[in-house]
CSV table of C-alpha atoms and ligand atoms in Angstrom, one decimal:
chain,number,residue,atom,x,y,z
A,1,UNK,CA,-0.1,0.1,-0.2
A,2,UNK,CA,1.5,3.6,-1.0
A,3,UNK,CA,2.5,5.9,1.7
A,4,UNK,CA,-0.2,7.8,3.3
A,5,UNK,CA,0.7,11.0,1.6
A,6,UNK,CA,-1.7,13.9,0.9
A,7,UNK,CA,-4.4,11.5,0.0
A,8,UNK,CA,-7.8,13.2,1.1
A,9,UNK,CA,-8.0,15.1,-2.0
A,10,UNK,CA,-7.7,12.0,-4.4
A,11,UNK,CA,-10.3,9.9,-2.4
A,12,UNK,CA,-13.3,10.8,-4.7
A,13,UNK,CA,-11.6,9.1,-7.7
A,14,UNK,CA,-10.8,6.2,-5.7
A,15,UNK,CA,-13.9,4.6,-4.9
A,16,UNK,CA,-13.7,1.0,-3.7
A,17,UNK,CA,-9.9,1.0,-3.3
A,18,UNK,CA,-8.0,0.1,-0.1
A,19,UNK,CA,-5.7,3.0,1.0
A,20,UNK,CA,-3.9,4.3,4.0
A,21,UNK,CA,-4.4,8.0,5.3
A,22,UNK,CA,-2.8,9.7,7.8
A,23,UNK,CA,-3.3,13.1,9.4
A,24,UNK,CA,-4.6,15.1,12.6
A,25,UNK,CA,-8.0,13.9,14.2
A,26,UNK,CA,-10.2,17.0,13.6
A,27,UNK,CA,-13.1,15.7,15.3
A,28,UNK,CA,-14.6,12.5,16.8
A,29,UNK,CA,-18.8,12.1,17.0
A,30,UNK,CA,-20.2,8.7,18.0
A,31,UNK,CA,-24.0,9.0,17.3
A,32,UNK,CA,-25.5,5.5,18.4
A,33,UNK,CA,-25.0,2.8,15.6
A,34,UNK,CA,-22.3,5.0,13.6
A,35,UNK,CA,-19.4,7.4,14.7
A,36,UNK,CA,-17.3,9.8,12.5
A,37,UNK,CA,-13.9,10.7,12.4
A,38,UNK,CA,-12.7,13.9,10.5
A,39,UNK,CA,-9.0,13.3,9.6
A,40,UNK,CA,-7.0,15.9,8.0
A,41,UNK,CA,-3.8,15.5,6.1
A,42,UNK,CA,-1.9,17.8,4.0
A,43,UNK,CA,-4.6,17.8,1.1
A,44,UNK,CA,-8.0,18.0,2.9
A,45,UNK,CA,-10.2,16.2,5.7
A,46,UNK,CA,-11.6,12.9,5.1
A,47,UNK,CA,-14.5,11.5,6.9
A,48,UNK,CA,-13.9,8.0,8.4
A,49,UNK,CA,-17.1,6.3,9.0
A,50,UNK,CA,-17.4,3.6,11.8
A,51,UNK,CA,-20.4,1.5,11.8
A,52,UNK,CA,-21.6,-0.9,14.4
A,53,UNK,CA,-21.8,-4.5,13.4
A,54,UNK,CA,-19.7,-3.8,10.3
A,55,UNK,CA,-16.5,-2.1,11.9
A,56,UNK,CA,-14.3,-3.9,14.3
A,57,UNK,CA,-15.7,-2.8,18.0
A,58,UNK,CA,-11.8,-2.1,18.9
A,59,UNK,CA,-11.6,0.8,16.5
A,60,UNK,CA,-14.4,2.6,18.3
A,61,UNK,CA,-12.6,2.0,21.6
A,62,UNK,CA,-9.3,3.6,20.3
A,63,UNK,CA,-10.8,6.8,18.8
A,64,UNK,CA,-13.1,7.3,22.1
A,65,UNK,CA,-11.8,10.1,24.2
A,66,UNK,CA,-8.8,10.8,21.9
A,67,UNK,CA,-7.9,14.4,22.1
A,68,UNK,CA,-8.5,16.7,19.0
A,69,UNK,CA,-5.4,17.0,17.0
A,70,UNK,CA,-4.0,13.9,17.7
A,71,UNK,CA,-2.2,12.0,14.7
A,72,UNK,CA,-3.7,8.9,13.5
A,73,UNK,CA,-3.3,6.6,10.8
A,74,UNK,CA,-6.2,4.7,8.7
A,75,UNK,CA,-6.4,2.0,6.6
A,76,UNK,CA,-9.8,0.9,4.9
A,77,UNK,CA,-11.8,1.2,1.9
A,78,UNK,CA,-13.0,3.9,0.0
A,79,UNK,CA,-16.8,4.4,-0.4
A,80,UNK,CA,-19.0,6.7,-2.5
A,81,UNK,CA,-21.3,8.3,0.2
A,82,UNK,CA,-23.8,11.1,-0.5
A,83,UNK,CA,-24.1,11.9,3.3
A,84,UNK,CA,-20.6,13.0,3.7
A,85,UNK,CA,-19.0,16.3,3.1
A,86,UNK,CA,-16.9,15.4,-0.2
A,87,UNK,CA,-19.1,12.6,-1.5
A,88,UNK,CA,-16.8,10.0,-0.4
A,89,UNK,CA,-16.3,8.4,3.0
A,90,UNK,CA,-13.5,5.7,4.4
A,91,UNK,CA,-14.8,2.6,6.2
A,92,UNK,CA,-11.7,1.7,8.4
A,93,UNK,CA,-10.3,-1.8,8.8
A,94,UNK,CA,-7.3,-0.6,10.8
A,95,UNK,CA,-6.4,2.3,12.8
A,96,UNK,CA,-3.3,3.4,14.7
A,97,UNK,CA,-2.6,6.3,17.0
A,98,UNK,CA,0.7,7.9,15.9
A,99,UNK,CA,0.7,10.9,18.2
A,100,UNK,CA,-1.6,11.9,20.9
A,101,UNK,CA,-2.3,15.8,21.4
A,102,UNK,CA,-2.1,17.7,24.9
A,103,UNK,CA,-5.3,19.0,26.1
A,104,UNK,CA,-6.3,22.0,25.8
A,105,UNK,CA,-5.1,23.3,22.8
A,106,UNK,CA,-3.5,26.9,22.9
A,107,UNK,CA,-5.2,27.6,19.7
A,108,UNK,CA,-8.5,25.8,18.4
A,109,UNK,CA,-7.8,24.7,14.5
A,110,UNK,CA,-11.8,24.5,13.9
A,111,UNK,CA,-13.2,26.9,16.1
A,112,UNK,CA,-15.5,29.2,14.6
A,113,UNK,CA,-14.5,32.4,16.7
A,114,UNK,CA,-11.7,33.7,15.2
A,115,UNK,CA,-8.6,34.3,17.3
A,116,UNK,CA,-6.3,37.4,17.3
A,117,UNK,CA,-3.2,37.6,15.0
A,118,UNK,CA,-0.7,37.6,17.8
A,119,UNK,CA,-2.2,34.6,19.3
A,120,UNK,CA,-2.2,32.9,16.2
A,121,UNK,CA,1.3,33.6,15.3
A,122,UNK,CA,2.5,32.5,18.9
A,123,UNK,CA,0.8,29.2,18.0
A,124,UNK,CA,1.4,29.1,14.2
A,125,UNK,CA,2.0,25.4,13.9
A,126,UNK,CA,-1.6,25.0,15.0
A,127,UNK,CA,-2.9,28.1,13.0
A,128,UNK,CA,-1.1,26.6,10.0
A,129,UNK,CA,-3.3,23.6,10.2
A,130,UNK,CA,-6.3,25.5,9.2
A,131,UNK,CA,-7.3,25.0,5.8
A,132,UNK,CA,-7.6,28.7,5.1
A,133,UNK,CA,-4.4,29.7,6.4
A,134,UNK,CA,-2.8,26.7,4.4
A,135,UNK,CA,-4.4,28.1,1.2
A,136,UNK,CA,-2.3,31.2,1.5
A,137,UNK,CA,1.0,29.2,1.4
A,138,UNK,CA,-0.4,27.2,-1.5
A,139,UNK,CA,-1.1,30.6,-3.4
A,140,UNK,CA,2.6,31.7,-2.4
A,141,UNK,CA,4.2,28.6,-3.7
A,142,UNK,CA,2.3,29.0,-7.0
A,143,UNK,CA,3.2,32.6,-7.0
A,144,UNK,CA,6.9,31.8,-6.9
A,145,UNK,CA,6.4,28.9,-9.4
A,146,UNK,CA,5.0,31.2,-11.7
A,147,UNK,CA,7.5,34.0,-11.6
A,148,UNK,CA,10.2,31.4,-11.9
A,149,UNK,CA,8.8,30.2,-15.1
A,150,UNK,CA,8.3,33.6,-16.3
A,151,UNK,CA,11.7,34.8,-15.7
A,152,UNK,CA,13.0,31.6,-17.2
A,153,UNK,CA,10.8,32.0,-20.4
A,154,UNK,CA,12.7,35.5,-20.8
A,155,UNK,CA,16.0,34.2,-20.6
A,156,UNK,CA,17.0,35.4,-16.9
A,157,UNK,CA,19.4,33.5,-14.7
A,158,UNK,CA,18.4,32.8,-11.4
A,159,UNK,CA,21.0,33.8,-8.8
A,160,UNK,CA,22.1,34.2,-5.0
A,161,UNK,CA,23.6,36.9,-3.6
A,162,UNK,CA,25.4,37.5,-0.1
A,163,UNK,CA,23.3,38.4,2.7
A,164,UNK,CA,26.2,39.2,5.0
A,165,UNK,CA,27.7,42.3,3.9
A,166,UNK,CA,30.4,44.9,5.2
A,167,UNK,CA,28.3,47.6,3.6
A,168,UNK,CA,24.5,48.5,3.3
A,169,UNK,CA,23.1,49.3,-0.2
A,170,UNK,CA,21.6,52.6,1.5
A,171,UNK,CA,21.5,54.6,4.4
A,172,UNK,CA,22.1,52.9,7.6
A,173,UNK,CA,18.8,53.3,9.5
A,174,UNK,CA,17.3,50.1,8.8
A,175,UNK,CA,20.4,48.1,8.7
A,176,UNK,CA,20.6,45.0,11.3
A,177,UNK,CA,24.3,44.9,12.7
A,178,UNK,CA,25.7,41.6,13.4
A,179,UNK,CA,29.2,40.8,15.0
A,180,UNK,CA,30.9,39.3,12.4
A,181,UNK,CA,34.0,37.6,14.4
A,182,UNK,CA,34.5,40.8,16.2
A,183,UNK,CA,34.1,43.3,13.1
A,184,UNK,CA,30.9,44.9,12.3
A,185,UNK,CA,28.9,43.5,9.3
A,186,UNK,CA,25.3,43.6,8.4
A,187,UNK,CA,22.4,41.8,6.9
A,188,UNK,CA,21.7,42.8,3.4
A,189,UNK,CA,18.5,45.2,3.0
A,190,UNK,CA,18.5,44.2,-0.7
A,191,UNK,CA,20.8,42.7,-3.3
A,192,UNK,CA,20.7,45.8,-5.1
A,193,UNK,CA,24.8,46.3,-5.3
A,194,UNK,CA,25.4,42.8,-6.2
A,195,UNK,CA,22.9,42.3,-8.8
A,196,UNK,CA,24.4,45.2,-10.5
A,197,UNK,CA,27.8,43.8,-10.3
A,198,UNK,CA,26.5,40.6,-12.1
A,199,UNK,CA,25.4,43.2,-14.9
A,200,UNK,CA,29.1,44.2,-14.9
A,201,UNK,CA,30.1,40.7,-15.0
A,202,UNK,CA,28.0,40.3,-18.2
A,203,UNK,CA,25.3,38.1,-16.9
A,204,UNK,CA,22.8,40.3,-18.6
A,205,UNK,CA,19.5,39.2,-17.1
A,206,UNK,CA,19.4,38.0,-13.5
A,207,UNK,CA,16.8,37.5,-10.8
A,208,UNK,CA,16.9,36.7,-7.3
A,209,UNK,CA,14.3,35.4,-4.8
A,210,UNK,CA,15.9,35.7,-1.5
A,211,UNK,CA,15.3,37.3,2.1
A,212,UNK,CA,16.0,40.9,2.8
A,213,UNK,CA,16.3,42.4,6.1
A,214,UNK,CA,15.2,45.7,7.3
A,215,UNK,CA,15.2,47.3,11.0
A,216,UNK,CA,11.9,48.8,10.4
A,217,UNK,CA,11.1,50.4,14.0
A,218,UNK,CA,7.4,51.2,12.8
A,219,UNK,CA,4.7,48.7,13.3
A,220,UNK,CA,2.6,48.8,10.3
A,221,UNK,CA,0.8,46.1,8.4
A,222,UNK,CA,2.9,46.2,5.4
A,223,UNK,CA,6.4,46.1,6.9
A,224,UNK,CA,8.3,43.2,8.6
A,225,UNK,CA,11.9,43.0,9.5
A,226,UNK,CA,12.5,40.0,7.0
A,227,UNK,CA,10.8,39.7,3.6
A,228,UNK,CA,10.8,37.8,0.6
A,229,UNK,CA,12.5,40.3,-2.3
A,230,UNK,CA,12.1,39.4,-5.9
A,231,UNK,CA,15.0,41.2,-7.6
A,232,UNK,CA,15.4,41.4,-11.2
A,233,UNK,CA,18.5,43.3,-13.1
A,234,UNK,CA,18.6,43.5,-16.7
A,235,UNK,CA,21.4,44.9,-19.1
A,236,UNK,CA,21.2,47.0,-22.0
A,237,UNK,CA,18.1,49.0,-21.5
A,238,UNK,CA,18.1,52.5,-21.4
A,239,UNK,CA,14.3,53.4,-21.6
A,240,UNK,CA,12.8,52.9,-18.0
A,241,UNK,CA,9.6,51.9,-20.1
A,242,UNK,CA,11.4,48.9,-21.3
A,243,UNK,CA,11.9,47.8,-17.7
A,244,UNK,CA,8.2,48.4,-16.9
A,245,UNK,CA,7.2,46.2,-19.7
A,246,UNK,CA,9.3,43.3,-18.5
A,247,UNK,CA,8.0,43.8,-15.1
A,248,UNK,CA,4.6,44.0,-16.5
A,249,UNK,CA,4.7,41.1,-18.6
A,250,UNK,CA,6.3,38.9,-15.6
A,251,UNK,CA,3.7,40.0,-13.2
A,252,UNK,CA,1.0,39.4,-15.4
A,253,UNK,CA,2.2,35.8,-16.3
A,254,UNK,CA,2.9,34.9,-12.6
A,255,UNK,CA,-0.4,36.1,-11.6
A,256,UNK,CA,-2.2,34.3,-14.3
A,257,UNK,CA,-0.5,31.1,-13.7
A,258,UNK,CA,-1.3,31.4,-10.1
A,259,UNK,CA,-4.8,32.0,-10.8
A,260,UNK,CA,-5.1,28.8,-13.1
A,261,UNK,CA,-3.3,26.9,-10.5
A,262,UNK,CA,-5.4,27.5,-7.8
A,263,UNK,CA,-8.7,27.1,-10.1
A,264,UNK,CA,-7.4,23.7,-10.6
A,265,UNK,CA,-6.8,22.7,-7.1
A,266,UNK,CA,-10.0,24.4,-5.7
A,267,UNK,CA,-8.1,27.0,-3.6
A,268,UNK,CA,-10.8,29.2,-2.1
A,269,UNK,CA,-8.4,32.2,-2.7
A,270,UNK,CA,-8.7,31.5,-6.7
A,271,UNK,CA,-11.7,33.7,-7.1
A,272,UNK,CA,-10.0,36.6,-5.5
A,273,UNK,CA,-7.3,36.8,-7.8
A,274,UNK,CA,-7.9,39.4,-10.4
A,275,UNK,CA,-7.8,38.7,-14.1
A,276,UNK,CA,-5.4,41.3,-15.6
A,277,UNK,CA,-5.7,43.2,-18.7
A,278,UNK,CA,-2.5,44.8,-19.6
A,279,UNK,CA,-1.3,47.6,-20.0
A,280,UNK,CA,-1.5,48.8,-16.5
A,281,UNK,CA,-2.0,52.5,-16.1
A,282,UNK,CA,1.2,54.6,-15.9
A,283,UNK,CA,0.7,57.6,-13.7
A,284,UNK,CA,3.5,60.3,-13.7
A,285,UNK,CA,4.4,61.2,-10.1
A,286,UNK,CA,3.7,64.9,-10.8
A,287,UNK,CA,0.3,64.0,-12.2
A,288,UNK,CA,-0.5,61.9,-8.9
A,289,UNK,CA,0.9,64.4,-6.9
A,290,UNK,CA,-1.1,67.5,-8.4
A,291,UNK,CA,-4.3,65.3,-8.2
A,292,UNK,CA,-3.6,64.9,-4.4
A,293,UNK,CA,-2.9,68.7,-4.0
A,294,UNK,CA,0.8,68.2,-2.9
A,295,UNK,CA,4.2,69.1,-3.8
A,296,UNK,CA,7.0,66.7,-5.6
A,297,UNK,CA,9.4,67.0,-2.3
A,298,UNK,CA,8.8,63.5,-0.7
A,299,UNK,CA,7.3,60.3,-1.3
A,300,UNK,CA,3.8,59.4,-1.0
A,301,UNK,CA,2.4,58.3,2.6
A,302,UNK,CA,0.2,55.6,3.4
A,303,UNK,CA,-3.1,57.4,2.7
A,304,UNK,CA,-1.9,58.9,-0.5
A,305,UNK,CA,-0.6,55.4,-1.9
A,306,UNK,CA,-4.2,54.4,-0.9
A,307,UNK,CA,-6.0,57.2,-3.0
A,308,UNK,CA,-3.7,56.8,-5.8
A,309,UNK,CA,-4.7,53.0,-5.9
A,310,UNK,CA,-8.3,53.8,-5.7
A,311,UNK,CA,-8.2,56.3,-8.6
A,312,UNK,CA,-6.3,53.7,-10.6
A,313,UNK,CA,-9.1,51.1,-10.1
A,314,UNK,CA,-11.9,53.6,-10.7
A,315,UNK,CA,-10.4,55.4,-13.8
A,316,UNK,CA,-8.6,52.5,-15.6
A,317,UNK,CA,-10.2,49.6,-14.0
A,318,UNK,CA,-6.9,48.1,-13.0
A,319,UNK,CA,-5.5,46.8,-9.7
A,320,UNK,CA,-2.0,47.3,-10.8
A,321,UNK,CA,-0.5,50.6,-11.7
A,322,UNK,CA,2.9,52.3,-12.3
A,323,UNK,CA,3.7,55.5,-10.7
A,324,UNK,CA,6.5,56.9,-13.2
A,325,UNK,CA,9.3,59.8,-13.3
A,326,UNK,CA,10.2,59.8,-9.6
A,327,UNK,CA,11.5,63.2,-8.8
A,328,UNK,CA,15.1,63.2,-8.1
A,329,UNK,CA,14.7,65.2,-4.9
A,330,UNK,CA,12.4,61.9,-3.6
A,331,UNK,CA,15.2,59.6,-4.3
A,332,UNK,CA,18.2,61.6,-3.2
A,333,UNK,CA,19.5,58.7,-1.0
A,334,UNK,CA,19.1,56.3,-4.0
A,335,UNK,CA,22.6,57.1,-5.3
A,336,UNK,CA,22.5,54.2,-8.1
A,337,UNK,CA,19.5,55.9,-9.6
A,338,UNK,CA,19.7,57.4,-13.0
A,339,UNK,CA,18.6,61.1,-13.2
A,340,UNK,CA,17.1,61.7,-17.0
A,341,UNK,CA,20.1,63.6,-18.8
A,342,UNK,CA,17.4,65.9,-20.5
A,343,UNK,CA,15.7,66.9,-16.9
A,344,UNK,CA,18.0,66.0,-14.1
A,345,UNK,CA,15.2,66.8,-11.6
A,346,UNK,CA,13.8,63.4,-12.7
A,347,UNK,CA,14.8,59.8,-12.2
A,348,UNK,CA,14.0,56.7,-14.4
A,349,UNK,CA,12.4,55.3,-11.6
A,350,UNK,CA,8.8,53.9,-10.9
A,351,UNK,CA,6.8,51.9,-8.3
A,352,UNK,CA,4.3,49.2,-9.2
A,353,UNK,CA,1.3,49.6,-6.8
A,354,UNK,CA,-1.6,47.0,-6.2
A,355,UNK,CA,-4.7,48.5,-4.6
A,356,UNK,CA,-2.8,51.1,-2.8
A,357,UNK,CA,0.0,48.8,-1.8
A,358,UNK,CA,3.7,49.6,-2.8
A,359,UNK,CA,4.6,46.2,-4.5
A,360,UNK,CA,7.9,47.1,-6.1
A,361,UNK,CA,10.4,49.8,-6.9
A,362,UNK,CA,12.6,49.9,-9.9
A,363,UNK,CA,14.1,51.9,-12.7
A,364,UNK,CA,17.3,52.6,-14.6
A,365,UNK,CA,20.4,52.7,-12.8
A,366,UNK,CA,23.4,55.1,-13.4
A,367,UNK,CA,25.8,53.1,-15.2
A,368,UNK,CA,28.7,55.9,-15.9
A,369,UNK,CA,31.2,56.1,-13.2
A,370,UNK,CA,31.8,59.8,-12.9
A,371,UNK,CA,27.8,60.4,-12.4
A,372,UNK,CA,27.6,57.8,-10.1
A,373,UNK,CA,30.3,58.8,-7.8
A,374,UNK,CA,28.9,62.5,-8.1
A,375,UNK,CA,25.4,60.7,-6.9
A,376,UNK,CA,27.4,59.2,-3.8
A,377,UNK,CA,29.1,62.2,-2.8
A,378,UNK,CA,25.5,64.2,-3.2
A,379,UNK,CA,23.7,61.5,-1.0
A,380,UNK,CA,26.7,61.9,1.6
A,381,UNK,CA,28.1,58.3,0.7
A,382,UNK,CA,31.8,57.9,0.4
A,383,UNK,CA,33.0,56.2,-2.8
A,384,UNK,CA,35.7,54.9,-1.3
A,385,UNK,CA,33.8,52.5,1.0
A,386,UNK,CA,32.1,50.8,-2.0
A,387,UNK,CA,35.6,50.0,-3.8
A,388,UNK,CA,34.4,46.6,-5.0
A,389,UNK,CA,31.1,47.7,-6.2
A,390,UNK,CA,32.6,50.2,-8.3
A,391,UNK,CA,35.2,48.0,-9.7
A,392,UNK,CA,32.3,46.9,-11.8
A,393,UNK,CA,31.7,50.2,-13.2
A,394,UNK,CA,35.4,50.7,-14.2
A,395,UNK,CA,35.9,47.7,-16.6
A,396,UNK,CA,32.8,48.1,-18.7
A,397,UNK,CA,29.4,48.2,-17.4
A,398,UNK,CA,26.5,48.0,-19.7
A,399,UNK,CA,23.5,50.3,-19.1
A,400,UNK,CA,21.1,48.7,-17.0
A,401,UNK,CA,18.0,49.0,-14.8
A,402,UNK,CA,15.8,46.4,-12.8
A,403,UNK,CA,13.6,46.2,-9.8
A,404,UNK,CA,12.8,44.8,-6.4
A,405,UNK,CA,9.4,43.5,-5.5
A,406,UNK,CA,8.1,42.4,-2.4
A,407,UNK,CA,6.9,38.9,-2.5
A,408,UNK,CA,4.9,39.0,0.9
A,409,UNK,CA,3.1,42.4,0.0
A,410,UNK,CA,2.0,40.8,-3.3
A,411,UNK,CA,1.0,37.8,-1.3
A,412,UNK,CA,-1.0,39.9,1.0
A,413,UNK,CA,-2.6,41.7,-1.8
A,414,UNK,CA,-3.7,38.7,-3.9
A,415,UNK,CA,-4.8,36.8,-0.9
A,416,UNK,CA,-6.6,39.9,0.6
A,417,UNK,CA,-4.9,39.6,4.0
A,418,UNK,CA,-5.1,42.8,6.2
A,419,UNK,CA,-1.9,42.2,7.5
A,420,UNK,CA,1.5,41.1,5.8
A,421,UNK,CA,2.3,39.1,8.7
A,422,UNK,CA,0.0,36.4,7.5
A,423,UNK,CA,1.7,36.1,4.4
A,424,UNK,CA,4.6,34.6,6.1
A,425,UNK,CA,4.9,31.3,7.5
A,426,UNK,CA,6.8,32.6,10.5
A,427,UNK,CA,7.0,36.4,10.3
A,428,UNK,CA,9.6,38.5,11.9
A,429,UNK,CA,8.9,42.0,13.4
A,430,UNK,CA,10.3,44.5,16.0
A,431,UNK,CA,8.4,42.4,18.6
A,432,UNK,CA,8.6,39.1,17.2
A,433,UNK,CA,11.7,36.8,16.9
A,434,UNK,CA,9.5,33.4,17.9
A,435,UNK,CA,8.5,31.0,16.9
B,501,ATP,P1,8.2,51.4,1.8
B,501,ATP,O1,8.3,52.6,1.2
B,501,ATP,O2,6.5,50.8,1.8
B,501,ATP,O3,8.7,51.2,3.1
B,501,ATP,P2,10.2,50.8,0.4
B,501,ATP,O4,10.2,51.9,-0.5
B,501,ATP,O5,11.5,51.4,1.6
B,501,ATP,O6,9.1,50.3,1.0
B,501,ATP,P3,12.2,49.4,-1.4
B,501,ATP,O7,13.4,49.8,-1.3
B,501,ATP,O8,11.5,50.3,-2.7
B,501,ATP,O9,11.1,49.4,-0.3
B,501,ATP,O10,11.9,47.7,-1.7
B,501,ATP,C1,11.3,47.1,-2.7
B,501,ATP,C2,10.1,46.7,-2.4
B,501,ATP,O11,10.4,45.5,-1.3
B,501,ATP,C3,8.8,47.2,-1.8
B,501,ATP,O12,8.2,47.8,-3.1
B,501,ATP,C4,8.1,46.7,-1.0
B,501,ATP,O13,7.1,45.4,-1.8
B,501,ATP,C5,9.1,45.3,-0.3
B,501,ATP,N1,9.5,45.9,1.0
B,501,ATP,C6,10.2,46.9,1.4
B,501,ATP,N2,10.3,46.9,2.6
B,501,ATP,C7,9.4,46.0,3.3
B,501,ATP,C8,9.5,45.5,4.5
B,501,ATP,N3,9.9,46.2,5.5
B,501,ATP,N4,8.2,44.5,4.6
B,501,ATP,C9,8.1,44.0,3.6
B,501,ATP,N5,8.2,44.3,2.3
B,501,ATP,C10,9.2,45.2,2.1
B,502,MG,MG1,10.3,51.6,-2.8
């Protein structure tokens, strides 16, 4: 008999077969002549039906009084049944207890009353047993697979860059310092400098999906201290629109693949994933700022981003939108951003938003060493501290650009989660390092 792996979902197609399932005991109910045990495995829940007169009486005794969430293994025959939830039930011939759960559970798995997020995260392994929570991570896995396929189709190479650094890419405020054998080092905030170095290395099209660390002191529903960053860098692009078009195509492909996969697996989140109709609207920063009646000196705040998102949805019918042509003043600290030659007050930078949430930032980078060093000095960064990064620019650097996209934020948006923490298995924030 095959190993009892994620079988629940397949049982409707296995009528009459002998199978072995294993999982957590969700519920056990004895009603006179029959008893029902609901057993949840990695793919769903199976109803195990015990019938007086047919089922071995010892099996009733085994399940009677067994604590919820204990782990059981059940062998039996699959049988169609109109009375059970999924149209199929398992008539058991053998039953084994693999692990007994303690009582009481610190977090109910099938409770109707929703628990507070903090309690859920404190007991995340129990929380993750809920099918609705697991559905988020199935979405996440399909999205990542969709991205990888979309990058592969466009000739990108998947890379991994170091997360332990001597220098951060930008200002020190959000850097985590670590003690590196007695010397200071930092956790990477972004793979920015390394992916540019790979363009200098001639790799031309690279992407990376890896953790990025930011010491975000603010407690918001869209910031965490460890997030998955999906970064791409592309050589030989000069017009920021080429970068946007690539990002747009990759997002459209990945989201469509996710939607299809979730529809196939009957994931309840499938219906919430929008069907996209590119092109996404392109809204110049100055236009968005004018509509909000504000200036061009600093980046949009949370409420302004929401208003821009609502407008994009209302006027263009699109959940995704680009905010383009970021002013140089707003990107002053971003020394690697290219400033337009015809108008140095504007960069070739843009944000990608989804329903009022910033999902990605990107643009054309400055590939000319002299201008890059000038931008560094203006940003108060000493070029001497970045010698190995700058080496890439000294020995032949193609014009290039790219983006960084927050995977957790996109999962949050696509799954309609109020808090980004729910998009990660074990989120980290200012107050949480466990579990
Ligand atoms: P924000 O302004 O929202 O704090 P940012 O502009 O500082 O974000 P970028 O440096 O542009 O962030 O990083 C690229 C993407 O990474 C962002 O668009 C976002 O999706 C994601 N991201 C950045 N910081 C965080 C964080 N602390 N938690 C989760 N995702 C993040
Ligand atoms: Mg940004």
